[in-house]
mmCIF file of C-alpha atoms and ligand atoms in Angstrom:
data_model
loop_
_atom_site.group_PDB
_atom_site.id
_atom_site.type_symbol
_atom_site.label_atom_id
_atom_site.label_comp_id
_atom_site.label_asym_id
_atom_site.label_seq_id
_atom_site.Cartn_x
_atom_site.Cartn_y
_atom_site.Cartn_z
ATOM 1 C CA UNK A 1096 93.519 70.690 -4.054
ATOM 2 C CA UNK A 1097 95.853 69.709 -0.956
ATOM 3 C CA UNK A 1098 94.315 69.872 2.362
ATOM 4 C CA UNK A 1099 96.512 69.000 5.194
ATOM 5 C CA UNK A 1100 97.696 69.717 8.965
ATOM 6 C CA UNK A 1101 99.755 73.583 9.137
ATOM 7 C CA UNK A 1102 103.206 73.138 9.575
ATOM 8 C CA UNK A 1103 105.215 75.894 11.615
ATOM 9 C CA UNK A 1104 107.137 76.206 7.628
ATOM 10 C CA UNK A 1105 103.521 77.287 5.994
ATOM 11 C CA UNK A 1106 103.792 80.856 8.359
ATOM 12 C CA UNK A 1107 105.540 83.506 6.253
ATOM 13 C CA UNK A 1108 102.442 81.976 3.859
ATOM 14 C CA UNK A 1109 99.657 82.318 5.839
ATOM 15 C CA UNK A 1110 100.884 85.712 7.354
ATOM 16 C CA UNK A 1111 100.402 86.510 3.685
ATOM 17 C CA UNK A 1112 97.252 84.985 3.100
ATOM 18 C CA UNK A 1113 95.618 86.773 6.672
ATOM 19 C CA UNK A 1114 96.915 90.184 5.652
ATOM 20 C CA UNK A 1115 95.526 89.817 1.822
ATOM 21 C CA UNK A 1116 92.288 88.962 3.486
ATOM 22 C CA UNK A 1117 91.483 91.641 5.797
ATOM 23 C CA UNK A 1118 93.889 94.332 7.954
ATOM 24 C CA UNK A 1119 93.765 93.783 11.454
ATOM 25 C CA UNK A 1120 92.697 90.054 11.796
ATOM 26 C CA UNK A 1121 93.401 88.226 15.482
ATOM 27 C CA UNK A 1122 94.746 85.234 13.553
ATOM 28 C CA UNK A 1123 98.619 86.199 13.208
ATOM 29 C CA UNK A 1124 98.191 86.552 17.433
ATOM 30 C CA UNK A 1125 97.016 82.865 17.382
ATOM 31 C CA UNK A 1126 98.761 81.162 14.542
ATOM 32 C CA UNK A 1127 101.622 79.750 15.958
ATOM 33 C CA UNK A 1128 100.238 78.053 19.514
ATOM 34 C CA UNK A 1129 97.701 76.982 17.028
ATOM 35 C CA UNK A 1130 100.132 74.432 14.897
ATOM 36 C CA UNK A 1131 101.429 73.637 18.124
ATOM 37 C CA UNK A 1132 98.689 72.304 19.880
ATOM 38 C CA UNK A 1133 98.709 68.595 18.485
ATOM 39 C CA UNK A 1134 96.607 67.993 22.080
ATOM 40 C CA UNK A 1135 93.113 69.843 21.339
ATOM 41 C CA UNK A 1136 92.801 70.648 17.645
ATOM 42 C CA UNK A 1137 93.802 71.498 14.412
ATOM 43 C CA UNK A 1138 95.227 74.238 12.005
ATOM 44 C CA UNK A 1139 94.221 73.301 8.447
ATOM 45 C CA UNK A 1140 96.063 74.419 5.077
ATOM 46 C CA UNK A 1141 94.781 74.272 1.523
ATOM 47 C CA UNK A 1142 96.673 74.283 -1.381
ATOM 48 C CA UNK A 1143 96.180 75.068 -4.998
ATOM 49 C CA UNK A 1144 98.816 74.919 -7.863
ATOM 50 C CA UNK A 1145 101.350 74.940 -5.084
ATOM 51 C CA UNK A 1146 100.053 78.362 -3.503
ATOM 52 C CA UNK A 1147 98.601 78.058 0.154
ATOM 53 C CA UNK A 1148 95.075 79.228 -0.793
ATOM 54 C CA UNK A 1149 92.997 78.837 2.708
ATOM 55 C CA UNK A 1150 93.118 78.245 6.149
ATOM 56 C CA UNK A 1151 90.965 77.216 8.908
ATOM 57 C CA UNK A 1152 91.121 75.460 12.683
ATOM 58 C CA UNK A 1153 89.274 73.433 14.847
ATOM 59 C CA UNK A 1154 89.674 73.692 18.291
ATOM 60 C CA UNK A 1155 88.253 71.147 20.734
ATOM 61 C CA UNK A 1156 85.927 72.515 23.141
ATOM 62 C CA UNK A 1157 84.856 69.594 25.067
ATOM 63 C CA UNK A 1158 84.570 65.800 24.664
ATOM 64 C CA UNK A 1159 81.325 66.840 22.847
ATOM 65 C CA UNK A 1160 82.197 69.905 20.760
ATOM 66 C CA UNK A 1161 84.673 71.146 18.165
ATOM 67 C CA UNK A 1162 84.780 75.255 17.794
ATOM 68 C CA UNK A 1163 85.700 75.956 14.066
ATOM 69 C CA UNK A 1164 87.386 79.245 13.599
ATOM 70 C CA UNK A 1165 89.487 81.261 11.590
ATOM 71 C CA UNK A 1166 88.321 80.245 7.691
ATOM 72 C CA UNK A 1167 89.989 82.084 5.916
ATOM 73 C CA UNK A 1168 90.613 81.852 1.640
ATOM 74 C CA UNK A 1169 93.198 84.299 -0.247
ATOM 75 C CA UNK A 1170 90.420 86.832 -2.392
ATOM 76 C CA UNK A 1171 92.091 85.559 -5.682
ATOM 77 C CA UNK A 1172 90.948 81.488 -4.846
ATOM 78 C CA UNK A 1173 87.572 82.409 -4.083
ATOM 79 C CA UNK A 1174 84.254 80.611 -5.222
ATOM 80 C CA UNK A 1175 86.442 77.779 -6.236
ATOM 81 C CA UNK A 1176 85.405 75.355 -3.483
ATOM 82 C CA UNK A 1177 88.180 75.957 -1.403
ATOM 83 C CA UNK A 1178 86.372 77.115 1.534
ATOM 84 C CA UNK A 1179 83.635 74.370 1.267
ATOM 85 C CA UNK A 1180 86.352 71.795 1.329
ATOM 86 C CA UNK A 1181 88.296 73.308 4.487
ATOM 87 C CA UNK A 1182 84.538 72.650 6.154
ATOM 88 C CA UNK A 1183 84.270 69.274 4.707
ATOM 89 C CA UNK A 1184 88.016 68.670 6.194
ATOM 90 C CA UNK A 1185 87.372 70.364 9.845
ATOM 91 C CA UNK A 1186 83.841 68.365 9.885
ATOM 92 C CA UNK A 1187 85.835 64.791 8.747
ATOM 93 C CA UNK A 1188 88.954 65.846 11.076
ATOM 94 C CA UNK A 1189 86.253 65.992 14.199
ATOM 95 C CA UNK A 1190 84.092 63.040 13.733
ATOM 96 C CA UNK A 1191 87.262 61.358 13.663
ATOM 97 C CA UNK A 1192 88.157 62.838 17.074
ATOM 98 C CA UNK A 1193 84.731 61.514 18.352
ATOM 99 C CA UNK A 1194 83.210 64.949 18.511
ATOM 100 C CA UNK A 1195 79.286 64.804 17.568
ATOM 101 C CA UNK A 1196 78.668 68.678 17.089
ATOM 102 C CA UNK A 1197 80.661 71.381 15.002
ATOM 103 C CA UNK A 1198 79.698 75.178 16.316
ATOM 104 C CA UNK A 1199 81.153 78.022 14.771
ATOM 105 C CA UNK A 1200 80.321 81.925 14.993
ATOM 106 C CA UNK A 1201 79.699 84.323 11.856
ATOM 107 C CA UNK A 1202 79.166 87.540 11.969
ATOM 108 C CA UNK A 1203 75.871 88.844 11.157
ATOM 109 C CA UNK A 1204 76.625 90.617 7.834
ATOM 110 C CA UNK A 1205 78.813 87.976 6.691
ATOM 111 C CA UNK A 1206 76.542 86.459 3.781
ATOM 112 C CA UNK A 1207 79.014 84.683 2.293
ATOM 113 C CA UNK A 1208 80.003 82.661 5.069
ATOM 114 C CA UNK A 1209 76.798 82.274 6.156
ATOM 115 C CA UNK A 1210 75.778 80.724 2.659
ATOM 116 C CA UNK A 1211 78.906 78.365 2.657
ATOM 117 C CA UNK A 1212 78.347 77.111 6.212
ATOM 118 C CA UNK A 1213 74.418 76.441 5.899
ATOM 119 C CA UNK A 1214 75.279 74.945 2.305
ATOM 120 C CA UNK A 1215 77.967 72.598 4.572
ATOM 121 C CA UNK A 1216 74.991 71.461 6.818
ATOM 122 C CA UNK A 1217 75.379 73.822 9.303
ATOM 123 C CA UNK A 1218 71.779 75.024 11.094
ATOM 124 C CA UNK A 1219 71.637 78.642 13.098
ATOM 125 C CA UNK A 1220 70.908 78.142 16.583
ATOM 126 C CA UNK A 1221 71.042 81.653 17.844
ATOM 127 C CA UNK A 1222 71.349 85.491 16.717
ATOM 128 C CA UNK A 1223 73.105 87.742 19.056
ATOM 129 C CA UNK A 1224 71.974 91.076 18.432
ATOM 130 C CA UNK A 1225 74.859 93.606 19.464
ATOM 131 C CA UNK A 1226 73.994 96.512 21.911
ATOM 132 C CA UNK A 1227 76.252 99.087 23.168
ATOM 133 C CA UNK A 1228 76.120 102.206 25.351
ATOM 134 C CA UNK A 1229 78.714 105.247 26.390
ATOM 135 C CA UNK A 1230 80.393 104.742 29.020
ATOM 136 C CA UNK A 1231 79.431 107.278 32.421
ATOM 137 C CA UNK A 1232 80.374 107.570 35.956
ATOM 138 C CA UNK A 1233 77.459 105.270 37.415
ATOM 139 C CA UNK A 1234 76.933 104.046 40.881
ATOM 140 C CA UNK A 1235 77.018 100.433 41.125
ATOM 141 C CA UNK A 1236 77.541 97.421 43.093
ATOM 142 C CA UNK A 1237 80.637 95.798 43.705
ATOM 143 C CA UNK A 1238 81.272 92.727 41.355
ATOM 144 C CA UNK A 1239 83.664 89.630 41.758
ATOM 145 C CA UNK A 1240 84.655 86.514 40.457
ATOM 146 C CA UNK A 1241 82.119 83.491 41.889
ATOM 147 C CA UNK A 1242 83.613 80.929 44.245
ATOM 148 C CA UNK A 1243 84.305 77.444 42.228
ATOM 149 C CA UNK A 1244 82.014 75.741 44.421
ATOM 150 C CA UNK A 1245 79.147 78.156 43.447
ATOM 151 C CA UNK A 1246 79.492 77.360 39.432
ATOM 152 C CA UNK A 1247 76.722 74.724 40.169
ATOM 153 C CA UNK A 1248 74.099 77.014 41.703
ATOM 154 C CA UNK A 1249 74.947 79.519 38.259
ATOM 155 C CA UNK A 1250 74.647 76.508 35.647
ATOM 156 C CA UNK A 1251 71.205 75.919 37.700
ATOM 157 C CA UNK A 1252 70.310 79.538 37.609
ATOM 158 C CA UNK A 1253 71.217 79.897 33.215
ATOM 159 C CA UNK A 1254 68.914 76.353 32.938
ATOM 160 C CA UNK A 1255 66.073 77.937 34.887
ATOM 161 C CA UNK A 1256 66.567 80.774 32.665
ATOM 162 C CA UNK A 1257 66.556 78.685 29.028
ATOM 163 C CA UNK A 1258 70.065 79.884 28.788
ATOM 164 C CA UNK A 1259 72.695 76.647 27.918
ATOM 165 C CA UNK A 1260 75.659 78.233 25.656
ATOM 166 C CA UNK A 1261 78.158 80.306 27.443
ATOM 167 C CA UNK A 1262 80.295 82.598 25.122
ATOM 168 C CA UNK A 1263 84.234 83.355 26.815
ATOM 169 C CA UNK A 1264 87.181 83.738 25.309
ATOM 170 C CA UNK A 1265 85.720 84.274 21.959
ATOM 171 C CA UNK A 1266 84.345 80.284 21.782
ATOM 172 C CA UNK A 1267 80.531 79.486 22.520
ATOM 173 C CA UNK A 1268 80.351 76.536 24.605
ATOM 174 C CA UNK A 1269 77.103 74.387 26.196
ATOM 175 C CA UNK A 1270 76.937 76.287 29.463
ATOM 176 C CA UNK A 1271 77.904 73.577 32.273
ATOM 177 C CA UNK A 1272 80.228 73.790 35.228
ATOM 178 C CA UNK A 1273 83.493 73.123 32.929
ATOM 179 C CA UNK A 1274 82.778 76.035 30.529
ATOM 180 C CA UNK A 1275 82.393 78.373 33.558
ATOM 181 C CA UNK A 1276 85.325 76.888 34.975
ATOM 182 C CA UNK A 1277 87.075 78.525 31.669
ATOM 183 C CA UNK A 1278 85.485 81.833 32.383
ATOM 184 C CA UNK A 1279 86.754 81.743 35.832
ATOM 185 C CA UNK A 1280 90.700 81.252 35.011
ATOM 186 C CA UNK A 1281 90.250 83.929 32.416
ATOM 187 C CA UNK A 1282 89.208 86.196 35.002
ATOM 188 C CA UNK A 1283 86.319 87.219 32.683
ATOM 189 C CA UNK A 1284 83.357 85.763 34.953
ATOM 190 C CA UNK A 1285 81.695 87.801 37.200
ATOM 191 C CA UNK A 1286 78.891 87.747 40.046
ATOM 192 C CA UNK A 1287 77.429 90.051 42.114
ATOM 193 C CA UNK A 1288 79.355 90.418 45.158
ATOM 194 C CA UNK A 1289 76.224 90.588 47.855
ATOM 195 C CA UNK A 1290 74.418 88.107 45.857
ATOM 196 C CA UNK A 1291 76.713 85.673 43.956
ATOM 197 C CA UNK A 1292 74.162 83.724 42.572
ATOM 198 C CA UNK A 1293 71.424 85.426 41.592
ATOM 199 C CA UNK A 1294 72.889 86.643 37.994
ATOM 200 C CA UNK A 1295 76.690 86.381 36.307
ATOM 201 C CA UNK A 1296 78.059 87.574 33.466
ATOM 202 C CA UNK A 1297 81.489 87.099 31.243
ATOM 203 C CA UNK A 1298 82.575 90.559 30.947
ATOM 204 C CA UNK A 1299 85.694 90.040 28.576
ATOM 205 C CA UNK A 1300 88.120 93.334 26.938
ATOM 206 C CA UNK A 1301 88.194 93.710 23.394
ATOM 207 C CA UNK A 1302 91.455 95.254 22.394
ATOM 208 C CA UNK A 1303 90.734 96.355 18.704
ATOM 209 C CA UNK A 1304 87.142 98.175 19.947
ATOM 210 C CA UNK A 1305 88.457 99.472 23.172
ATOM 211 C CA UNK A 1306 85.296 98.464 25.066
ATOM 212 C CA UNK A 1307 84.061 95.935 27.741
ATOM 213 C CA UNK A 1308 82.140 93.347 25.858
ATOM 214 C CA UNK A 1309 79.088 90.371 27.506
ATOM 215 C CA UNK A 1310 77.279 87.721 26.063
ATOM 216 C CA UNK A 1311 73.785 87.252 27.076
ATOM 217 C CA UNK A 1312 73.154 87.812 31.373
ATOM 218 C CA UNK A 1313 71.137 85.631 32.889
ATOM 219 C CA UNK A 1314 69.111 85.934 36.212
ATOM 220 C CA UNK A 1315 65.965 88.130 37.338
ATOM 221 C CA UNK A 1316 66.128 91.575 35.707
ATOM 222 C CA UNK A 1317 67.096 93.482 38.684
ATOM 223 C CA UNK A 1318 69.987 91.657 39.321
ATOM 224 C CA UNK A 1319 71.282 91.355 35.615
ATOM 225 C CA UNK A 1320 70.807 95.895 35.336
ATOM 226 C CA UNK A 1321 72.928 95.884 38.467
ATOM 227 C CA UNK A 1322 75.546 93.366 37.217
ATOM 228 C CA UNK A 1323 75.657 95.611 33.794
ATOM 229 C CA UNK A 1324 75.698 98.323 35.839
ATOM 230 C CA UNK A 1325 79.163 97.221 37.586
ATOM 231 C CA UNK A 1326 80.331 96.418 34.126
ATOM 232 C CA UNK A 1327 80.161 99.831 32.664
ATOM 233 C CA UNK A 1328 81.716 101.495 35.717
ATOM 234 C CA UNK A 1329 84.419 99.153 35.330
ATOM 235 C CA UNK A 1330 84.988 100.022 31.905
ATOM 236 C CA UNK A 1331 84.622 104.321 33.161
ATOM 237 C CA UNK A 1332 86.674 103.628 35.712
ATOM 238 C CA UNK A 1333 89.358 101.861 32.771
ATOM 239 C CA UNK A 1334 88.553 104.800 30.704
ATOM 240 C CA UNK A 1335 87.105 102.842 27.839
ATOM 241 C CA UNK A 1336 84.414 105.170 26.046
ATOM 242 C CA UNK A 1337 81.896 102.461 25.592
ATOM 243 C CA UNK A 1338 80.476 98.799 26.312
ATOM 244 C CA UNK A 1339 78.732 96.224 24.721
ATOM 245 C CA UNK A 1340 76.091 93.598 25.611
ATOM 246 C CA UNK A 1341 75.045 90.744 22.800
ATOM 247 C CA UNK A 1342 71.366 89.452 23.509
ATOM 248 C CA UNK A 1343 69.560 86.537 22.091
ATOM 249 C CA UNK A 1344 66.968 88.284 20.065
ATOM 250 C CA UNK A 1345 64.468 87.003 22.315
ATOM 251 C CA UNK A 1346 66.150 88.208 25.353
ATOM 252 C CA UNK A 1347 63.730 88.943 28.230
ATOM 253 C CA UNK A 1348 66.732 91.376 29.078
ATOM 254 C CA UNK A 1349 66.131 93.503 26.307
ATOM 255 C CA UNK A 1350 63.707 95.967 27.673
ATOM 256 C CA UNK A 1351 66.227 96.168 30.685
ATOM 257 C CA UNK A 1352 69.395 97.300 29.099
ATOM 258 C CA UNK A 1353 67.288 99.639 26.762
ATOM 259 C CA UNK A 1354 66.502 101.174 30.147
ATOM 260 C CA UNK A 1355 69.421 101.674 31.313
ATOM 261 C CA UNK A 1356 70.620 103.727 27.706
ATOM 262 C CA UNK A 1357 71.925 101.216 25.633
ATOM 263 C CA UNK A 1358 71.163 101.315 21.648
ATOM 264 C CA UNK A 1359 71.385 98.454 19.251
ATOM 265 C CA UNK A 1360 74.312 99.124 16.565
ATOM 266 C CA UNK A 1361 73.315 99.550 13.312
ATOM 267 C CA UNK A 1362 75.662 98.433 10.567
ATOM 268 C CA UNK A 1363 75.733 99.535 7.031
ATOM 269 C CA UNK A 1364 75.401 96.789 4.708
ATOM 270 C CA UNK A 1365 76.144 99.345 1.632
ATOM 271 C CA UNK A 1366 73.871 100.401 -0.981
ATOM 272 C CA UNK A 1367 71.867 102.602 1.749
ATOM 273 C CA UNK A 1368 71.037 99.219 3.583
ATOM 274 C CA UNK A 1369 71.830 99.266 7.139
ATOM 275 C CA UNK A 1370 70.599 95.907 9.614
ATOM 276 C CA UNK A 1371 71.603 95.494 13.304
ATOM 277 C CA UNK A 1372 74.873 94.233 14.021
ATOM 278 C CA UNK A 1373 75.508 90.532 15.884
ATOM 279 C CA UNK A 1374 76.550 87.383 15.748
ATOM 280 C CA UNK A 1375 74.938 84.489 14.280
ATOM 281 C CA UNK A 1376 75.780 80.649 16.293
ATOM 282 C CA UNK A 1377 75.879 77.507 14.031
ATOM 283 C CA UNK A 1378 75.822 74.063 14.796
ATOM 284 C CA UNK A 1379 76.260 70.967 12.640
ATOM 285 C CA UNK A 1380 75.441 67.835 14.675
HETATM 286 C C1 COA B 284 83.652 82.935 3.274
HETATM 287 C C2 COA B 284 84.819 82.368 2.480
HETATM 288 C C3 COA B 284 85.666 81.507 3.411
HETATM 289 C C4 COA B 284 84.268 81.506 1.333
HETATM 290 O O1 COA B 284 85.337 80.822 0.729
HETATM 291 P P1 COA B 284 85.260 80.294 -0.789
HETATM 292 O O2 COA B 284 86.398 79.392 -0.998
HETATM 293 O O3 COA B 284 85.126 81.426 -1.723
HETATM 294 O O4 COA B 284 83.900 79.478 -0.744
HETATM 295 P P2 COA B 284 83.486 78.294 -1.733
HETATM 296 O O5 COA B 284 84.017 78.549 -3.102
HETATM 297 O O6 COA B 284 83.870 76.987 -1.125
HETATM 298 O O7 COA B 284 81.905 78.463 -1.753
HETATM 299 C C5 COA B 284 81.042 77.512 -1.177
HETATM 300 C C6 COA B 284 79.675 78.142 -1.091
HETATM 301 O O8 COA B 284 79.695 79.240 -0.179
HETATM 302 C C7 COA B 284 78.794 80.265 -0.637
HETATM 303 N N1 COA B 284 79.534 81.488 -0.977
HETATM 304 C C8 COA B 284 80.865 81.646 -1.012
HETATM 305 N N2 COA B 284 81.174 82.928 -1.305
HETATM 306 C C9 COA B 284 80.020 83.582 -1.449
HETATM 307 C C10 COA B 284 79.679 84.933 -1.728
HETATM 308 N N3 COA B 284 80.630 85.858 -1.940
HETATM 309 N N4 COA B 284 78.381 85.274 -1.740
HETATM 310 C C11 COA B 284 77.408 84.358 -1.528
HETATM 311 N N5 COA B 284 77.684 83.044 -1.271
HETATM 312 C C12 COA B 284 78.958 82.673 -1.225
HETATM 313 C C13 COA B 284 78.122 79.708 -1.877
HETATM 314 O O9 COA B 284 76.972 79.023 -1.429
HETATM 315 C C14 COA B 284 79.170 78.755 -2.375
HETATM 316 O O10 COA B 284 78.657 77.744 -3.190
HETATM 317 P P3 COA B 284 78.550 78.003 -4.786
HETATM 318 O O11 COA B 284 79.847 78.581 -5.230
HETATM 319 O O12 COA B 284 78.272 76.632 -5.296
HETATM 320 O O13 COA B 284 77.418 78.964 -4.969
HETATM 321 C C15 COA B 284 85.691 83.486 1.844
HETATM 322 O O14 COA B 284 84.826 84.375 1.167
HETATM 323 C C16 COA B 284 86.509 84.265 2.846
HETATM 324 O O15 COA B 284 87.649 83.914 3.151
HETATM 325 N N6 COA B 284 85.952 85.381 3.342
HETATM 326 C C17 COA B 284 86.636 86.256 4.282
HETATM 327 C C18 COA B 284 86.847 85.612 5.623
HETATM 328 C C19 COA B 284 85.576 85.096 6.236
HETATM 329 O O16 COA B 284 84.543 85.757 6.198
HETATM 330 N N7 COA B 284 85.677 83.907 6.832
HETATM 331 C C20 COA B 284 84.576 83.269 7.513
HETATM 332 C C21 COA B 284 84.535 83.756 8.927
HETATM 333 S S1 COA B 284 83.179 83.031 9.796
#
């Protein structure tokens, strides 16, 4: 097996390879700013027998942390160790780069992946348990993007709270003034406007779902109902039918958004099984 950097020639290949995988997949939206960052990561390509059999990137999130994304192996190549060596490439490709942890995000139902990447090394260090809620008109405070100079106060406020990843723009970084820095060009982070410290949230769109989506508030639990509050008038106000809110599965927030209507979705995992849907955060270090 070949394992080496994507060139902008392997496309019309890996087009192939996304759309044999699954149908709607962000990855053909990515792709090609992907192979051209040289600057902060990598797109990987595997080959077998001359066929392009797997992808996978790395993307640098800090001077600390590569984000591993998008594996990806073509359903006829599978169990053949392609995957597993893709991991083994992205993991040799960042210690190279001086990078001491690996994170990645899997879906909750995702056994396989989950199998490969704790088989790889890879430990869970947190389950986001997905909860979600139709939208209404609701009366709620206004919200705003924080002033730079207060991203030190809310990097106190998630410490004092046990909180230190911040999920935007699909990546989960350690939660520090630069990640929130991120969240604040996006135009995803939010505070309250009367009281722009006291809670904050990343309130990002999903396209695909056609919902406002959070990671995981942080503050007291007045403050955090209000700022979810905002969120899902927002998303009335955008006419998107519902929201979402993933919680550490030992949220204290829990009890809060339950309170204010929201459900945990329930995914069927076929043969009558059904388990609560999330994410799953993995770290090799
Ligand atoms: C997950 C995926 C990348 C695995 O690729 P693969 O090349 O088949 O994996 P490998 O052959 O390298 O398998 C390595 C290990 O992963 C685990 N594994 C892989 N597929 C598995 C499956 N279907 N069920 C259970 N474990 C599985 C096993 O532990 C396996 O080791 P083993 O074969 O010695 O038992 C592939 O199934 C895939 O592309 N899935 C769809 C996309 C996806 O889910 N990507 C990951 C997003 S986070």
């Amino acid at each position: 097996m070949e394992i080496r950097r994507a060139q902008p020639s392997d496309r019309k290949a890996v087009m192939a390879l996304v759309a044999a995988v699954s149908e709607g997949d962000y990855i053909p939206y990515c792709w090609d700013d992907w192979v051209d960052d040289t600057a902060t990561g990598i797109s990987l390509v595997a080959r077998l027998d001359h066929r392009l059999v797997g992808i996978a990137h790395v993307h640098f999130l800090s001077k600390r942390v590569a984000w591993f994304q998008a594996l990806r192996v073509l359903p006829t190549a599978r169990r053949m160790g392609v995957g597993k060596a893709l991991s083994q490439a992205c993991l040799d490709y960042s210690a190279r780069a001086g990078r001491q942890v690996a994170r990645l995000l899997i879906d909750i139902d995702n056994h396989a992946s989950r199998s490969l990447t704790a088989q790889a090394g890879f430990s869970m260090i947190a389950e986001w348990l997905r909860l979600e809620k139709a939208t209404g008109p609701v009366s709620a405070p206004d919200i705003e993007p924080p002033k730079q100079e207060q991203l030190p106060r809310l990097v106190e406020l998630a410490q004092a709270n046990g909180v230190n990843l911040w999920h935007t723009d699909w990546e989960t970084y350690d939660l520090d003034v630069e990640a929130l820095s991120i969240s604040l060009r996006n135009g995803t982070l939010h505070v309250l406007a009367d009281s722009p410290t006291a809670t904050m949230l990343d309130i990002s769109y999903d396209e695909e779902d056609e919902e406002y989506r959070a990671y995981n508030p942080v503050g007291e639990p007045m403050a955090v109902s209000q700022i979810v509050q905002a969120m899902e008038s927002a998303a009335y106000e955008r006419g998107l039918p519902r929201i979402a809110v993933l919680l550490a599965a030992d949220s204290p927030h829990l009890p809060t958004l339950q309170q204010l209507g929201f459900e945990f979705a329930v995914i069927n995992t076929g043969n009558g099984d059904s388990m609560i849907d999330g994410v799953t955060i993995w770290e090799y270090t």
